[in-house]
Amino acid sequence: VTAKSIEDLPTPAVVVDLDVLERNIRSMAERALESGVRLRPHAKTHKVLEVGRKQLAAGAPGLTLAKTGEAEIFAAAGFTDLFLAYPIVGEEKARRLLALSDRCDIAVGVDSIDGALSLDRAFRAASRRLGVLLEIDCGLQRTGVLPSEALSVAARIGELPGLRLCGVFTHAGQAYLAENAQAAAAVARTEGDAAVQVAERLREAGHAIGEVSVGSTPTAREGMRVAGVTECRPGTYVYNDASQVSIGSCSPEDCALTIIATVVSVPARDRAVLDAGSKTLSSDPLWPKPGGHGFLVGRVSRIARLNEEHGVIAVAPGESFRVGERVAVLPNHACIVSNLHDQIHAARQGRIEEVWTVAARGAVT
Ligand SMILES: Cc1ncc(COP(=O)(O)O)c(C=O)c1O
């Protein structure tokens, strides 16, 4: 029997509030338009074709993804403009990208000569060119070349006939350590400045750098405003989550995704247990400071610990829970929750309008 309302769903279940989702999509699209940048949302957050279509309908020219497998799924569904903001490496991936480039515009990240060479071979052999964006490290210390090294790496990439160096990109994930919106805005300016300055230097050296791509959800609004930035790639904004609330990049009312769970045990006055554990909520910490495993909507009590199938609530003084009661949880990190679930229930005012398949779930290669 298909549930018609959130109350009838077997738990745990993931629910997206369509009014909030559509408002989030609209408001980020409006900000991008005002700032004169293209919005290329990172679809890793939802991995859902229907959500991607809503983002394009709101004005995004295309989507960002991380994995070749994700691009294959979105391209097969008719998405024609994709960027893999990830260092794609190896000839097997290059062959798949070559096949993908028959059906859509695809560009990928590079941050090394070896990686670039491994992509070049397949495209050169086919007398084709793959668009690549050089990744810059603006402080996250994850992937990306340091700004000081960008010129020499770009010079080598520029010599490869199978590649076309068409842009630079960076991601200021360090904004997740920012304790308020002002601190995140300062990170956003550093992010934008790093990308714009490298792009300028590469242009002076003769590279045709079109795209200057930045973005995360905490830095999107401010990063878009940096002069010279052409594209922004926030992902989490579409759903938002408890970490975005803690960082100050949204309020709880902006969170579209919740997990509906049932209290299955109240073994002590100060302890209640949900039927949602790490397999449902993920064990990702709250940012910027650890603080339990998601917010219980309308409650002060926190989910203090998780096992795979148990979410253990430390019941706050003055609150109580009863067995059989249903609660809504704002997860710490929406993207990981998407990757844990086959289906998302899309609801408006409590009524389920659609059930979406998380089409690109688990496409990790
Ligand atoms: C390279 C890159 N760009 C964009 C994003 C989107 O950032 P956010 O999830 O903060 O919206 C991510 C997220 O991990 C990313 O790794």
PDB file of C-alpha atoms in Angstrom, residues 31 34-37 185 188-189 192 214 219-229 232:
ATOM      1  CA  ARG A  31      21.096  35.342  -6.058  1.00  0.00           C
ATOM      2  CA  GLU A  34      21.669  39.170  -9.319  1.00  0.00           C
ATOM      3  CA  SER A  35      25.406  38.492  -9.042  1.00  0.00           C
ATOM      4  CA  GLY A  36      25.740  37.754 -12.751  1.00  0.00           C
ATOM      5  CA  VAL A  37      27.159  34.241 -12.280  1.00  0.00           C
ATOM      6  CA  ALA A 185      31.739  35.196   4.329  1.00  0.00           C
ATOM      7  CA  ALA A 188      34.135  33.059   0.656  1.00  0.00           C
ATOM      8  CA  ARG A 189      36.107  36.162  -0.263  1.00  0.00           C
ATOM      9  CA  GLY A 192      36.790  33.892  -4.830  1.00  0.00           C
ATOM     10  CA  VAL A 214      33.816  28.538  -6.824  1.00  0.00           C
ATOM     11  CA  THR A 219      30.317  30.469   0.914  1.00  0.00           C
ATOM     12  CA  ALA A 220      27.936  30.685  -2.058  1.00  0.00           C
ATOM     13  CA  ARG A 221      26.173  33.964  -1.391  1.00  0.00           C
ATOM     14  CA  GLU A 222      29.328  35.970  -0.741  1.00  0.00           C
ATOM     15  CA  GLY A 223      31.577  34.079  -3.181  1.00  0.00           C
ATOM     16  CA  MET A 224      29.253  34.833  -6.093  1.00  0.00           C
ATOM     17  CA  ARG A 225      29.793  38.530  -5.534  1.00  0.00           C
ATOM     18  CA  VAL A 226      33.569  38.453  -5.994  1.00  0.00           C
ATOM     19  CA  ALA A 227      34.308  40.227  -9.288  1.00  0.00           C
ATOM     20  CA  GLY A 228      35.682  37.810 -11.867  1.00  0.00           C
ATOM     21  CA  VAL A 229      33.876  34.725 -10.546  1.00  0.00           C
ATOM     22  CA  CYS A 232      29.097  28.937  -8.369  1.00  0.00           C
TER      23      CYS A 232
END
